[in-house]
Short mmCIF file of C-alpha atoms and ligand atoms in Angstrom, two decimals:
data_model
loop_
_atom_site.label_atom_id
_atom_site.label_comp_id
_atom_site.label_asym_id
_atom_site.label_seq_id
_atom_site.Cartn_x
_atom_site.Cartn_y
_atom_site.Cartn_z
CA MET A 1 -150.47 13.40 -108.31
CA VAL A 2 -150.05 16.67 -110.14
CA TRP A 3 -146.31 16.18 -110.69
CA ASP A 4 -147.03 12.90 -112.47
CA LYS A 5 -149.77 14.51 -114.54
CA LEU A 6 -147.39 17.25 -115.61
CA ARG A 7 -144.73 14.70 -116.59
CA ALA A 8 -147.29 12.67 -118.52
CA HIS A 9 -148.55 15.78 -120.28
CA ASN A 10 -145.02 16.72 -121.25
CA ALA A 11 -144.32 13.22 -122.53
CA ALA A 12 -147.44 13.38 -124.66
CA THR A 13 -146.70 16.81 -126.12
CA ALA A 14 -142.90 17.14 -126.14
CA ASP A 15 -142.51 16.19 -129.79
CA ARG A 16 -144.92 18.71 -131.23
CA ARG A 17 -143.77 22.03 -132.60
CA PHE A 18 -145.13 24.61 -130.23
CA GLU A 19 -145.15 27.15 -133.05
CA THR A 20 -148.29 25.35 -134.23
CA LEU A 21 -150.06 26.40 -131.01
CA LEU A 22 -149.85 30.06 -132.02
CA ASP A 23 -153.38 30.68 -133.23
CA ASP A 24 -155.16 34.04 -133.10
CA THR A 25 -155.79 33.90 -129.37
CA ARG A 26 -152.60 32.41 -127.94
CA ALA A 27 -150.49 35.58 -127.84
CA ALA A 28 -153.10 37.29 -125.68
CA ASP A 29 -153.98 34.20 -123.68
CA PHE A 30 -150.38 33.25 -122.90
CA SER A 31 -149.24 36.64 -121.74
CA ALA A 32 -150.08 38.76 -118.72
CA THR A 33 -149.68 42.41 -117.83
CA ALA A 34 -149.06 44.29 -114.61
CA HIS A 35 -148.63 48.08 -114.56
CA ASP A 36 -147.54 48.26 -118.21
CA MET A 37 -145.16 45.33 -117.89
CA ARG A 38 -145.94 42.40 -120.16
CA LEU A 39 -144.82 38.82 -119.70
CA ASP A 40 -145.18 36.79 -122.89
CA TYR A 41 -144.83 33.03 -122.58
CA ALA A 42 -146.60 32.15 -125.81
CA LYS A 43 -143.32 30.87 -127.28
CA THR A 44 -143.22 27.83 -125.02
CA ASN A 45 -144.81 24.40 -125.23
CA ILE A 46 -147.09 25.23 -122.32
CA ASP A 47 -150.70 24.85 -123.44
CA ALA A 48 -153.91 25.46 -121.53
CA ALA A 49 -153.82 21.98 -119.96
CA ALA A 50 -150.20 22.36 -118.83
CA ARG A 51 -150.95 25.79 -117.40
CA ALA A 52 -153.94 24.45 -115.50
CA LEU A 53 -151.77 21.68 -114.05
CA LEU A 54 -149.06 24.16 -113.10
CA CYS A 55 -151.68 26.31 -111.35
CA ASP A 56 -152.87 23.15 -109.55
CA LEU A 57 -149.28 22.56 -108.49
CA LEU A 58 -149.11 26.04 -106.98
CA ASP A 59 -152.38 25.40 -105.16
CA GLN A 60 -151.44 21.96 -103.91
CA THR A 61 -148.04 23.04 -102.62
CA GLY A 62 -149.63 25.84 -100.62
CA VAL A 63 -148.13 28.83 -102.39
CA ALA A 64 -151.03 31.16 -101.52
CA ALA A 65 -150.92 30.41 -97.80
CA LYS A 66 -147.13 30.71 -97.69
CA ARG A 67 -147.33 33.98 -99.62
CA GLU A 68 -149.62 35.42 -96.95
CA ALA A 69 -147.35 34.05 -94.26
CA MET A 70 -144.42 35.86 -95.85
CA PHE A 71 -146.19 39.19 -96.29
CA THR A 72 -147.56 39.10 -92.76
CA GLY A 73 -144.31 38.41 -90.97
CA ALA A 74 -144.45 34.70 -90.10
CA ALA A 75 -141.05 33.07 -89.54
CA ILE A 76 -140.99 31.23 -92.86
CA ASN A 77 -137.17 31.10 -92.83
CA ASP A 78 -137.42 28.33 -90.29
CA THR A 79 -133.80 27.14 -90.19
CA GLU A 80 -132.89 30.59 -88.92
CA GLY A 81 -136.19 31.28 -87.12
CA ARG A 82 -136.78 34.51 -89.03
CA ALA A 83 -139.52 36.31 -90.89
CA VAL A 84 -138.86 37.22 -94.52
CA LEU A 85 -139.93 40.81 -94.91
CA HIS A 86 -138.03 42.61 -97.62
CA THR A 87 -141.50 43.52 -98.88
CA ALA A 88 -141.98 45.69 -95.78
CA LEU A 89 -139.05 47.88 -96.89
CA ARG A 90 -141.13 49.05 -99.88
CA ASN A 91 -144.51 49.01 -98.19
CA LEU A 92 -144.63 52.80 -98.44
CA ASP A 93 -148.32 53.20 -97.72
CA GLY A 94 -149.52 49.68 -97.22
CA GLY A 95 -150.33 49.79 -93.52
CA PRO A 96 -148.82 47.98 -90.52
CA VAL A 97 -146.66 44.85 -90.79
CA MET A 98 -146.49 42.94 -87.55
CA VAL A 99 -143.52 40.92 -86.33
CA ASP A 100 -143.67 39.39 -82.87
CA GLY A 101 -146.61 41.62 -81.97
CA GLY A 102 -144.99 44.89 -83.04
CA ASP A 103 -145.47 46.98 -86.18
CA VAL A 104 -142.14 47.20 -88.03
CA MET A 105 -143.25 49.99 -90.39
CA PRO A 106 -142.48 53.01 -88.15
CA GLY A 107 -138.85 51.86 -87.79
CA ILE A 108 -138.55 51.24 -91.53
CA MET A 109 -139.96 54.65 -92.41
CA ASP A 110 -137.73 56.31 -89.85
CA THR A 111 -134.61 54.70 -91.36
CA LEU A 112 -135.79 55.60 -94.86
CA ALA A 113 -136.18 59.24 -93.79
CA ARG A 114 -132.68 59.23 -92.25
CA MET A 115 -131.26 57.75 -95.45
CA GLU A 116 -133.05 60.41 -97.47
CA ASP A 117 -131.70 63.23 -95.32
CA PHE A 118 -128.19 61.85 -95.55
CA ALA A 119 -128.32 61.14 -99.27
CA ALA A 120 -129.68 64.63 -99.95
CA ALA A 121 -126.90 66.15 -97.84
CA VAL A 122 -124.22 64.20 -99.70
CA ARG A 123 -125.71 65.31 -103.00
CA ASP A 124 -126.24 69.00 -102.16
CA GLY A 125 -123.14 69.64 -100.08
CA GLY A 126 -124.83 69.61 -96.68
CA PHE A 127 -122.43 66.79 -95.88
CA LEU A 128 -118.87 67.57 -96.89
CA GLY A 129 -115.69 65.56 -97.05
CA GLN A 130 -112.59 67.04 -95.48
CA GLY A 131 -111.61 68.32 -98.93
CA GLY A 132 -115.03 69.65 -99.90
CA ALA A 133 -118.09 68.21 -101.65
CA ILE A 134 -118.22 64.44 -102.00
CA THR A 135 -117.17 63.47 -105.52
CA ASP A 136 -116.98 59.68 -105.10
CA VAL A 137 -118.87 57.06 -103.14
CA VAL A 138 -117.18 53.69 -102.60
CA ASN A 139 -119.54 50.90 -101.55
CA ILE A 140 -117.63 48.05 -99.93
CA GLY A 141 -119.72 44.89 -99.66
CA ILE A 142 -120.12 41.48 -101.24
CA GLY A 143 -122.99 39.24 -102.33
CA GLY A 144 -126.28 40.93 -101.55
CA SER A 145 -124.45 43.91 -100.09
CA ASP A 146 -122.85 44.55 -103.48
CA LEU A 147 -124.72 42.94 -106.36
CA GLY A 148 -128.03 44.73 -105.73
CA PRO A 149 -126.73 48.30 -105.54
CA ALA A 150 -124.08 47.70 -108.23
CA MET A 151 -126.70 46.26 -110.59
CA ALA A 152 -129.22 49.01 -109.86
CA VAL A 153 -126.77 51.93 -110.13
CA LYS A 154 -125.76 50.63 -113.56
CA ALA A 155 -129.38 49.96 -114.54
CA LEU A 156 -130.42 53.50 -113.65
CA ALA A 157 -127.41 55.23 -115.18
CA PRO A 158 -129.68 57.66 -117.10
CA TYR A 159 -131.00 58.91 -113.73
CA HIS A 160 -127.57 59.18 -112.07
CA ASN A 161 -127.05 62.79 -111.09
CA GLY A 162 -125.16 62.41 -107.81
CA PRO A 163 -121.49 61.68 -107.09
CA ARG A 164 -119.69 58.87 -108.91
CA CYS A 165 -120.34 55.43 -107.36
CA HIS A 166 -117.83 52.61 -107.19
CA PHE A 167 -118.29 49.07 -105.91
CA VAL A 168 -115.60 47.01 -104.24
CA SER A 169 -116.45 43.42 -103.41
CA ASN A 170 -113.59 41.02 -104.07
CA VAL A 171 -110.96 40.32 -101.44
CA ASP A 172 -108.52 40.31 -104.36
CA PRO A 173 -106.55 43.54 -103.67
CA ALA A 174 -106.75 44.33 -107.38
CA ASP A 175 -110.40 45.28 -106.84
CA ILE A 176 -109.99 47.90 -104.14
CA ALA A 177 -106.65 49.16 -105.46
CA GLY A 178 -108.20 49.77 -108.85
CA VAL A 179 -111.06 51.77 -107.37
CA LEU A 180 -109.11 53.83 -104.81
CA ARG A 181 -106.49 54.76 -107.41
CA ASP A 182 -109.08 57.01 -109.05
CA CYS A 183 -110.49 58.55 -105.85
CA ASP A 184 -109.37 61.43 -103.63
CA PRO A 185 -109.65 60.45 -99.94
CA ALA A 186 -110.57 64.02 -99.00
CA THR A 187 -113.74 63.92 -101.13
CA THR A 188 -114.65 60.22 -100.97
CA LEU A 189 -117.42 58.68 -98.90
CA VAL A 190 -116.85 55.04 -97.96
CA ILE A 191 -119.92 52.92 -97.33
CA VAL A 192 -119.25 49.67 -95.53
CA ALA A 193 -122.23 47.51 -96.44
CA SER A 194 -122.50 44.26 -94.52
CA LYS A 195 -125.54 42.79 -92.87
CA THR A 196 -123.42 40.85 -90.39
CA PHE A 197 -120.36 43.15 -90.34
CA THR A 198 -118.22 40.02 -90.09
CA THR A 199 -117.78 39.06 -93.75
CA ILE A 200 -114.05 38.68 -94.18
CA GLU A 201 -113.82 40.16 -97.67
CA THR A 202 -115.77 43.26 -96.68
CA MET A 203 -114.01 43.82 -93.37
CA THR A 204 -110.60 43.36 -95.00
CA ASN A 205 -111.45 45.87 -97.72
CA ALA A 206 -112.94 48.26 -95.15
CA ARG A 207 -109.68 48.25 -93.17
CA THR A 208 -107.71 48.82 -96.38
CA ALA A 209 -109.95 51.82 -97.14
CA GLN A 210 -109.48 53.08 -93.58
CA ALA A 211 -105.69 52.97 -93.97
CA TRP A 212 -105.95 54.69 -97.36
CA MET A 213 -108.12 57.42 -95.87
CA ALA A 214 -105.75 57.87 -92.91
CA GLN A 215 -102.89 58.82 -95.22
CA SER A 216 -104.50 62.11 -96.14
CA VAL A 217 -107.38 63.12 -93.89
CA THR A 218 -107.27 63.94 -90.20
CA ASP A 219 -110.56 62.38 -89.10
CA THR A 220 -110.53 58.95 -90.73
CA GLY A 221 -113.96 57.93 -89.50
CA ALA A 222 -115.76 61.07 -90.60
CA GLN A 223 -116.26 59.85 -94.16
CA PHE A 224 -117.32 56.31 -93.29
CA VAL A 225 -120.89 55.04 -93.26
CA ALA A 226 -122.08 51.61 -92.15
CA LEU A 227 -125.11 49.67 -93.39
CA SER A 228 -125.66 46.74 -91.08
CA THR A 229 -127.82 44.86 -88.61
CA ALA A 230 -124.89 44.72 -86.15
CA ALA A 231 -124.74 48.08 -84.33
CA ASP A 232 -122.21 46.75 -81.79
CA LYS A 233 -119.78 45.80 -84.55
CA THR A 234 -120.14 49.05 -86.49
CA ALA A 235 -119.38 50.93 -83.27
CA ALA A 236 -116.34 48.74 -82.60
CA PHE A 237 -115.12 49.55 -86.11
CA GLY A 238 -115.32 53.25 -85.18
CA ILE A 239 -118.27 54.42 -87.23
CA ASP A 240 -120.37 57.17 -85.66
CA PRO A 241 -123.89 55.85 -84.90
CA ALA A 242 -125.26 58.93 -86.69
CA ARG A 243 -123.91 57.43 -89.90
CA VAL A 244 -125.06 53.87 -89.25
CA PHE A 245 -128.21 52.78 -91.08
CA GLY A 246 -129.56 49.62 -89.54
CA PHE A 247 -132.01 46.97 -90.61
CA ALA A 248 -133.47 43.85 -89.09
CA ASP A 249 -132.33 40.28 -89.55
CA TRP A 250 -135.57 39.46 -91.38
CA VAL A 251 -134.14 41.20 -94.42
CA GLY A 252 -132.09 38.58 -96.29
CA GLY A 253 -128.80 39.76 -97.80
CA ARG A 254 -129.86 39.07 -101.38
CA TYR A 255 -133.19 40.81 -100.74
CA SER A 256 -131.73 43.88 -99.02
CA LEU A 257 -131.43 46.44 -101.81
CA TRP A 258 -134.69 48.12 -100.78
CA GLY A 259 -133.39 49.38 -97.44
CA PRO A 260 -130.07 50.77 -96.20
CA ILE A 261 -128.07 48.53 -98.57
CA GLY A 262 -129.57 50.72 -101.31
CA LEU A 263 -127.93 53.88 -99.93
CA SER A 264 -125.37 54.16 -102.75
CA LEU A 265 -128.23 53.93 -105.25
CA MET A 266 -130.17 56.60 -103.39
CA ILE A 267 -127.12 58.90 -103.40
CA ALA A 268 -126.66 58.26 -107.12
CA ILE A 269 -130.23 58.90 -108.29
CA GLY A 270 -131.67 60.94 -105.42
CA PRO A 271 -134.35 60.15 -102.82
CA ASP A 272 -137.31 60.83 -105.10
CA ALA A 273 -136.14 58.42 -107.80
CA PHE A 274 -135.32 55.88 -105.07
CA ARG A 275 -138.91 56.16 -103.82
CA ALA A 276 -140.14 55.56 -107.38
CA PHE A 277 -137.98 52.42 -107.40
CA LEU A 278 -139.62 51.27 -104.14
CA ARG A 279 -143.05 52.06 -105.58
CA GLY A 280 -142.39 49.85 -108.59
CA ALA A 281 -141.57 46.95 -106.30
CA GLN A 282 -144.57 47.70 -104.10
CA ALA A 283 -146.81 47.66 -107.17
CA MET A 284 -145.47 44.20 -108.04
CA ASP A 285 -146.05 43.08 -104.42
CA VAL A 286 -149.68 44.19 -104.57
CA HIS A 287 -150.13 42.46 -107.93
CA PHE A 288 -148.45 39.25 -106.71
CA ARG A 289 -150.64 39.14 -103.61
CA ALA A 290 -153.93 39.69 -105.43
CA ALA A 291 -153.85 38.46 -109.03
CA PRO A 292 -155.12 34.97 -109.88
CA TRP A 293 -152.34 32.63 -110.99
CA HIS A 294 -153.08 32.87 -114.71
CA GLU A 295 -152.74 36.68 -114.53
CA ASN A 296 -149.99 36.77 -111.94
CA LEU A 297 -146.60 37.61 -113.42
CA PRO A 298 -144.37 36.13 -110.68
CA ALA A 299 -146.53 33.00 -110.48
CA LEU A 300 -146.48 32.57 -114.26
CA LEU A 301 -142.74 33.15 -114.49
CA ALA A 302 -142.29 30.55 -111.75
CA ALA A 303 -144.65 28.15 -113.53
CA VAL A 304 -142.63 28.50 -116.73
CA GLY A 305 -139.41 27.95 -114.75
CA ILE A 306 -140.79 24.82 -113.08
CA TRP A 307 -142.08 23.48 -116.38
CA HIS A 308 -138.72 23.89 -118.10
CA ASN A 309 -136.46 22.86 -115.24
CA GLN A 310 -138.45 20.20 -113.40
CA ILE A 311 -140.73 18.80 -116.08
CA CYS A 312 -138.72 19.20 -119.29
CA GLY A 313 -135.41 18.67 -117.46
CA TYR A 314 -133.57 21.68 -118.93
CA PRO A 315 -130.80 22.30 -116.39
CA THR A 316 -130.10 26.00 -117.01
CA ARG A 317 -131.88 29.16 -118.01
CA ALA A 318 -130.42 32.20 -119.71
CA VAL A 319 -131.39 35.74 -118.75
CA LEU A 320 -130.83 37.97 -121.77
CA PRO A 321 -131.57 41.66 -121.24
CA TYR A 322 -131.77 43.62 -124.47
CA ASP A 323 -131.08 46.59 -122.26
CA ASN A 324 -127.40 47.27 -121.81
CA ASN A 325 -127.97 49.06 -118.52
CA LEU A 326 -129.19 45.72 -117.14
CA SER A 327 -125.79 44.18 -117.80
CA ARG A 328 -125.40 43.21 -114.14
CA LEU A 329 -128.89 41.69 -113.87
CA PRO A 330 -127.75 38.13 -114.69
CA ALA A 331 -125.09 38.25 -111.95
CA TYR A 332 -127.64 39.68 -109.53
CA LEU A 333 -130.13 36.94 -110.42
CA GLN A 334 -127.46 34.28 -110.02
CA GLN A 335 -127.29 35.10 -106.33
CA LEU A 336 -131.02 35.71 -105.98
CA GLU A 337 -132.01 32.44 -107.61
CA MET A 338 -129.10 30.09 -106.95
CA GLU A 339 -128.38 31.09 -103.35
CA SER A 340 -132.12 30.93 -102.65
CA ASN A 341 -133.13 27.71 -104.41
CA GLY A 342 -129.83 25.85 -104.85
CA LYS A 343 -130.66 23.47 -101.99
CA GLY A 344 -130.61 19.69 -101.70
CA VAL A 345 -132.72 19.37 -98.56
CA ALA A 346 -136.46 19.86 -98.09
CA MET A 347 -137.99 21.92 -95.29
CA ASP A 348 -138.35 18.82 -93.10
CA GLY A 349 -134.67 17.88 -93.49
CA SER A 350 -135.22 15.02 -95.93
CA ALA A 351 -133.42 14.83 -99.27
CA LEU A 352 -135.11 17.02 -101.88
CA PRO A 353 -137.16 14.67 -104.09
CA VAL A 354 -136.87 17.00 -107.10
CA ALA A 355 -133.99 18.83 -108.75
CA SER A 356 -132.84 22.03 -107.07
CA GLY A 357 -133.31 25.24 -109.03
CA PRO A 358 -131.55 25.68 -112.38
CA VAL A 359 -128.22 27.28 -113.20
CA VAL A 360 -128.92 30.89 -114.14
CA TRP A 361 -126.64 32.74 -116.49
CA GLY A 362 -126.64 35.37 -119.19
CA GLU A 363 -125.32 38.53 -120.76
CA PRO A 364 -126.98 41.46 -122.45
CA GLY A 365 -128.08 41.23 -126.06
CA THR A 366 -126.86 41.90 -128.61
CA ASN A 367 -123.41 41.04 -127.20
CA GLY A 368 -124.38 37.48 -126.35
CA GLN A 369 -125.50 36.88 -129.94
CA HIS A 370 -121.88 37.12 -131.03
CA ALA A 371 -120.66 34.85 -128.26
CA PHE A 372 -122.73 32.00 -126.81
CA TYR A 373 -125.98 32.12 -128.83
CA GLN A 374 -124.41 29.58 -131.19
CA LEU A 375 -124.98 26.95 -128.51
CA ILE A 376 -128.45 28.25 -127.68
CA HIS A 377 -129.49 27.87 -131.32
CA GLN A 378 -127.67 24.74 -132.39
CA GLY A 379 -126.34 23.00 -129.28
CA THR A 380 -127.71 19.56 -128.44
CA GLY A 381 -129.26 20.77 -125.18
CA VAL A 382 -132.12 23.21 -124.78
CA VAL A 383 -131.58 26.49 -122.91
CA PRO A 384 -134.85 28.26 -122.09
CA CYS A 385 -134.27 31.98 -122.58
CA GLU A 386 -135.71 34.98 -120.77
CA PHE A 387 -135.55 38.15 -122.84
CA LEU A 388 -136.06 41.60 -121.34
CA VAL A 389 -136.69 44.57 -123.58
CA ALA A 390 -137.85 48.18 -123.32
CA ALA A 391 -139.96 49.93 -125.96
CA ARG A 392 -137.81 53.02 -125.53
CA GLY A 393 -134.27 53.72 -124.45
CA HIS A 394 -133.11 56.98 -122.93
CA GLU A 395 -131.16 58.18 -125.97
CA ASP A 396 -133.94 59.95 -127.86
CA ASP A 397 -131.61 61.12 -130.60
CA LEU A 398 -130.56 57.49 -131.20
CA HIS A 399 -134.00 55.92 -131.17
CA HIS A 400 -133.41 54.25 -134.52
CA GLN A 401 -130.52 52.39 -132.88
CA HIS A 402 -132.85 51.29 -130.10
CA GLN A 403 -135.25 50.00 -132.72
CA LEU A 404 -132.45 47.85 -134.11
CA LEU A 405 -131.90 46.48 -130.60
CA VAL A 406 -135.59 45.62 -130.27
CA ALA A 407 -135.61 43.97 -133.69
CA ASN A 408 -132.70 41.79 -132.60
CA CYS A 409 -134.47 40.79 -129.40
CA LEU A 410 -137.68 39.75 -131.13
CA ALA A 411 -135.74 38.07 -133.93
CA GLN A 412 -133.93 35.85 -131.45
CA SER A 413 -137.08 34.48 -129.83
CA GLU A 414 -138.60 34.00 -133.28
CA ALA A 415 -135.50 32.20 -134.56
CA LEU A 416 -135.37 29.97 -131.48
CA MET A 417 -138.97 28.97 -132.08
CA ARG A 418 -139.02 28.63 -135.86
CA GLY A 419 -135.59 27.29 -136.61
CA ARG A 420 -134.58 26.48 -140.18
CA SER A 421 -135.29 23.15 -141.85
CA LEU A 422 -132.85 21.18 -144.01
CA ASP A 423 -134.80 22.13 -147.12
CA GLU A 424 -134.68 25.80 -146.20
CA ALA A 425 -130.97 25.54 -145.47
CA ARG A 426 -130.38 23.83 -148.83
CA ALA A 427 -132.31 26.52 -150.68
CA LYS A 428 -130.20 29.21 -149.04
CA ILE A 429 -126.93 27.84 -150.44
CA ALA A 430 -128.08 26.04 -153.59
CA ASP A 431 -126.23 28.58 -155.71
CA LYS A 432 -122.91 27.74 -154.02
CA PHE A 433 -122.93 23.94 -153.66
CA THR A 434 -124.34 20.88 -155.38
CA GLY A 435 -124.88 17.17 -154.68
CA ASP A 436 -123.46 15.65 -151.50
CA GLU A 437 -121.56 18.78 -150.67
CA LEU A 438 -124.77 20.81 -150.75
CA ASP A 439 -126.32 18.31 -148.37
CA ARG A 440 -123.31 18.31 -146.02
CA GLN A 441 -123.07 22.09 -145.97
CA ALA A 442 -126.81 22.48 -145.46
CA ARG A 443 -126.80 20.20 -142.41
CA HIS A 444 -124.46 22.64 -140.65
CA ARG A 445 -126.97 25.39 -141.34
CA VAL A 446 -130.03 23.65 -139.89
CA PHE A 447 -131.67 25.14 -136.80
CA THR A 448 -133.88 22.66 -135.03
CA GLY A 449 -135.98 25.45 -133.53
CA ASN A 450 -138.75 24.58 -131.06
CA ARG A 451 -136.63 26.21 -128.36
CA PRO A 452 -138.68 28.04 -125.73
CA SER A 453 -138.35 31.57 -124.46
CA VAL A 454 -140.29 34.17 -122.53
CA THR A 455 -140.15 37.91 -123.11
CA ILE A 456 -140.59 40.56 -120.46
CA ALA A 457 -141.39 43.86 -122.18
CA TYR A 458 -141.86 47.28 -120.60
CA PRO A 459 -142.08 50.88 -121.80
CA GLN A 460 -138.70 52.11 -120.51
CA LEU A 461 -136.22 51.14 -117.79
CA THR A 462 -137.27 53.76 -115.24
CA PRO A 463 -136.71 53.44 -111.46
CA PHE A 464 -140.33 52.26 -111.13
CA VAL A 465 -139.85 49.57 -113.79
CA LEU A 466 -136.55 48.40 -112.29
CA GLY A 467 -138.38 47.98 -108.97
CA GLN A 468 -141.05 45.92 -110.76
CA ILE A 469 -138.46 43.71 -112.48
CA ILE A 470 -136.54 42.89 -109.32
CA ALA A 471 -139.68 42.24 -107.26
CA LEU A 472 -140.98 40.06 -110.10
CA TYR A 473 -137.89 37.87 -109.90
CA GLU A 474 -137.90 37.84 -106.08
CA HIS A 475 -141.45 36.51 -106.02
CA ARG A 476 -140.70 34.06 -108.81
CA VAL A 477 -137.92 32.64 -106.62
CA PHE A 478 -140.35 32.49 -103.68
CA VAL A 479 -142.97 30.56 -105.67
CA GLU A 480 -140.41 28.14 -107.10
CA GLY A 481 -138.95 27.58 -103.62
CA VAL A 482 -142.37 26.79 -102.12
CA VAL A 483 -143.22 24.40 -104.95
CA LEU A 484 -139.86 22.62 -104.58
CA GLY A 485 -140.48 22.45 -100.83
CA LEU A 486 -137.22 24.07 -99.73
CA ASN A 487 -136.24 27.07 -97.64
CA SER A 488 -135.30 29.87 -100.08
CA TYR A 489 -134.07 32.14 -97.32
CA ASP A 490 -131.04 30.47 -95.74
CA GLN A 491 -127.66 29.85 -97.37
CA TRP A 492 -125.81 27.19 -95.42
CA GLY A 493 -124.05 26.12 -98.58
CA VAL A 494 -121.65 29.05 -98.38
CA GLU A 495 -120.37 28.15 -94.91
CA LEU A 496 -117.98 25.26 -95.47
CA GLY A 497 -115.79 27.15 -97.92
CA LYS A 498 -115.63 30.11 -95.52
CA GLU A 499 -114.51 27.86 -92.66
CA LEU A 500 -111.85 26.13 -94.72
CA ALA A 501 -110.53 29.45 -96.07
CA THR A 502 -110.12 30.72 -92.53
CA ALA A 503 -108.22 27.55 -91.62
CA LEU A 504 -106.06 27.76 -94.76
CA GLN A 505 -105.03 31.38 -94.36
CA PRO A 506 -102.22 30.64 -91.84
CA VAL A 507 -101.11 27.73 -94.01
CA ILE A 508 -100.79 30.03 -97.02
CA GLU A 509 -99.02 32.65 -94.92
CA GLY A 510 -96.60 29.96 -93.73
CA SER A 511 -97.32 30.22 -90.00
CA LYS A 512 -98.95 26.77 -90.00
CA GLY A 513 -97.90 23.51 -91.67
CA LEU A 514 -99.68 21.29 -94.15
CA GLU A 515 -100.62 18.55 -91.65
CA GLY A 516 -104.08 17.18 -92.26
CA LYS A 517 -104.36 18.65 -95.74
CA ASP A 518 -105.27 16.38 -98.64
CA ALA A 519 -102.53 15.63 -101.16
CA SER A 520 -103.96 17.80 -103.90
CA THR A 521 -104.37 20.87 -101.70
CA ALA A 522 -100.92 20.33 -100.18
CA ALA A 523 -99.34 20.09 -103.64
CA LEU A 524 -101.06 23.27 -104.79
CA VAL A 525 -99.91 25.12 -101.66
CA GLY A 526 -96.40 23.84 -102.38
CA PHE A 527 -96.51 25.09 -105.97
CA LEU A 528 -97.83 28.51 -104.95
CA ARG A 529 -95.20 28.79 -102.20
CA GLN A 530 -92.44 28.02 -104.66
CA ASN A 531 -93.83 30.83 -106.78
CA GLY A 532 -93.96 33.40 -104.03
CA VAL A 533 -97.37 33.25 -102.35
O1 F6P B 1 -121.78 34.25 -97.81
C1 F6P B 1 -123.02 34.51 -98.35
C2 F6P B 1 -123.58 35.78 -97.80
O2 F6P B 1 -124.00 35.59 -96.49
C3 F6P B 1 -124.71 36.30 -98.66
O3 F6P B 1 -125.90 35.70 -98.40
C4 F6P B 1 -124.66 37.75 -98.35
O4 F6P B 1 -125.37 38.52 -99.28
C5 F6P B 1 -123.17 37.99 -98.37
O5 F6P B 1 -122.62 36.82 -97.80
C6 F6P B 1 -122.69 39.20 -97.64
O6 F6P B 1 -123.04 39.15 -96.29
P1 F6P B 1 -122.93 40.43 -95.39
O7 F6P B 1 -123.87 41.45 -95.91
O8 F6P B 1 -123.29 39.97 -94.00
O9 F6P B 1 -121.51 40.93 -95.44
#
């Protein structure tokens, strides 16, 4: 069985220093390129035999067939009986996509055109607030209805030439209060972004925004927009259907940035740049669908992930963008990867026989270097790292500073691989210490090295490239999910907490007693009550 072969191969090779694999051909052989984006996985212990086995694993678990099923609208999200077609949202000129016998592309293109008209009007004054041109856009949403647009607006800050954009997600009133404090209701557009239009955080914040708006404008609803699949609920909330941008339930929340949920991004950067963003993702879709595994960036990134998590047993992976504008990418990927593949049950309902996907975390470099990299370099566990880096920033006059950033990025992957031996550490401090103290001090300065990383490099973080990056990770999650044999497209694990929060709300408010609550929860409620909750 290929899993066993992979484990055996790892057992046989785990002790070697993978640095020794780096001959003249490895850098080219263990990297792949798609539309000027390069994935380098030469700094891992994956050799040609391991890669061949990983490709076998993809074949034997049916990734290719499932990939076609996804792109062609089959109901691969089978616990919810839905197709998974976020790729259709960026299928700008890719032909029909059929769901239940009907082509979904005309509806998608129609909604895209409506979004473009509206975004252009907000940007050029064709759509006015009751106090004049829109100066601020407040997107109220959570999870996929927040993280995608918030991440992308930040990522594309150099292209932001529309009104200011703010993102409110948390039900903590500090979030919305902090945002609205800086906005004028008469010139603010509120976007209520919720696939279901039932999410309690979003609906609570939307009502707070409504009340805030009502204090100073006459037509409260006129500056509200809804992005949702639930037209009946947006109407009940009082939003004019002309300002409702709908999408189908086969767009998962964490995959929804490409359609209406991306409206704040489109208003920020303009329709043309938004189309370039879609084109980047579409280019990655085309590549993912056609390239053989050993040239296929999403498949390779998934193979590396499976190798490190499933075969080597490393429980986390760090995403480290050396691109400050990607500062929200790790948070975005936490939802994308952990809500998709953090499952304990296989498609057939049996217990998952392998570990669920890894914990994903990270921060931009160089900041992380001065925080948690200590553990990455010298901790007892291994954290596979994923570096992202652009050849050029957008600050032409500060290019030398960008070069320093790039040097830091490459230095980190080199340091993780090479490490520093005890002899090297001793030599470094031989002028300061002698004898046993030299030895003791040197041991603290040893880096074991042999710590794997991949690097994703690209010319510049343009809208096109951002589209490529996100689609790359989406398809990586897809491949990993198929190989693990789970459904990447439901999220039942978020339900229990929601139900219990709803039941606890009257208890916290004091209209219901503590009967039936466990002793710990009851004691915490008691403490918080004593302190004014
Ligand atoms: O609770 C999890 C979740 O359903 C996510 O999957 C989703 O992105 C988020 O809540 C927000 O959902 P909605 O867009 O329906 O408000």
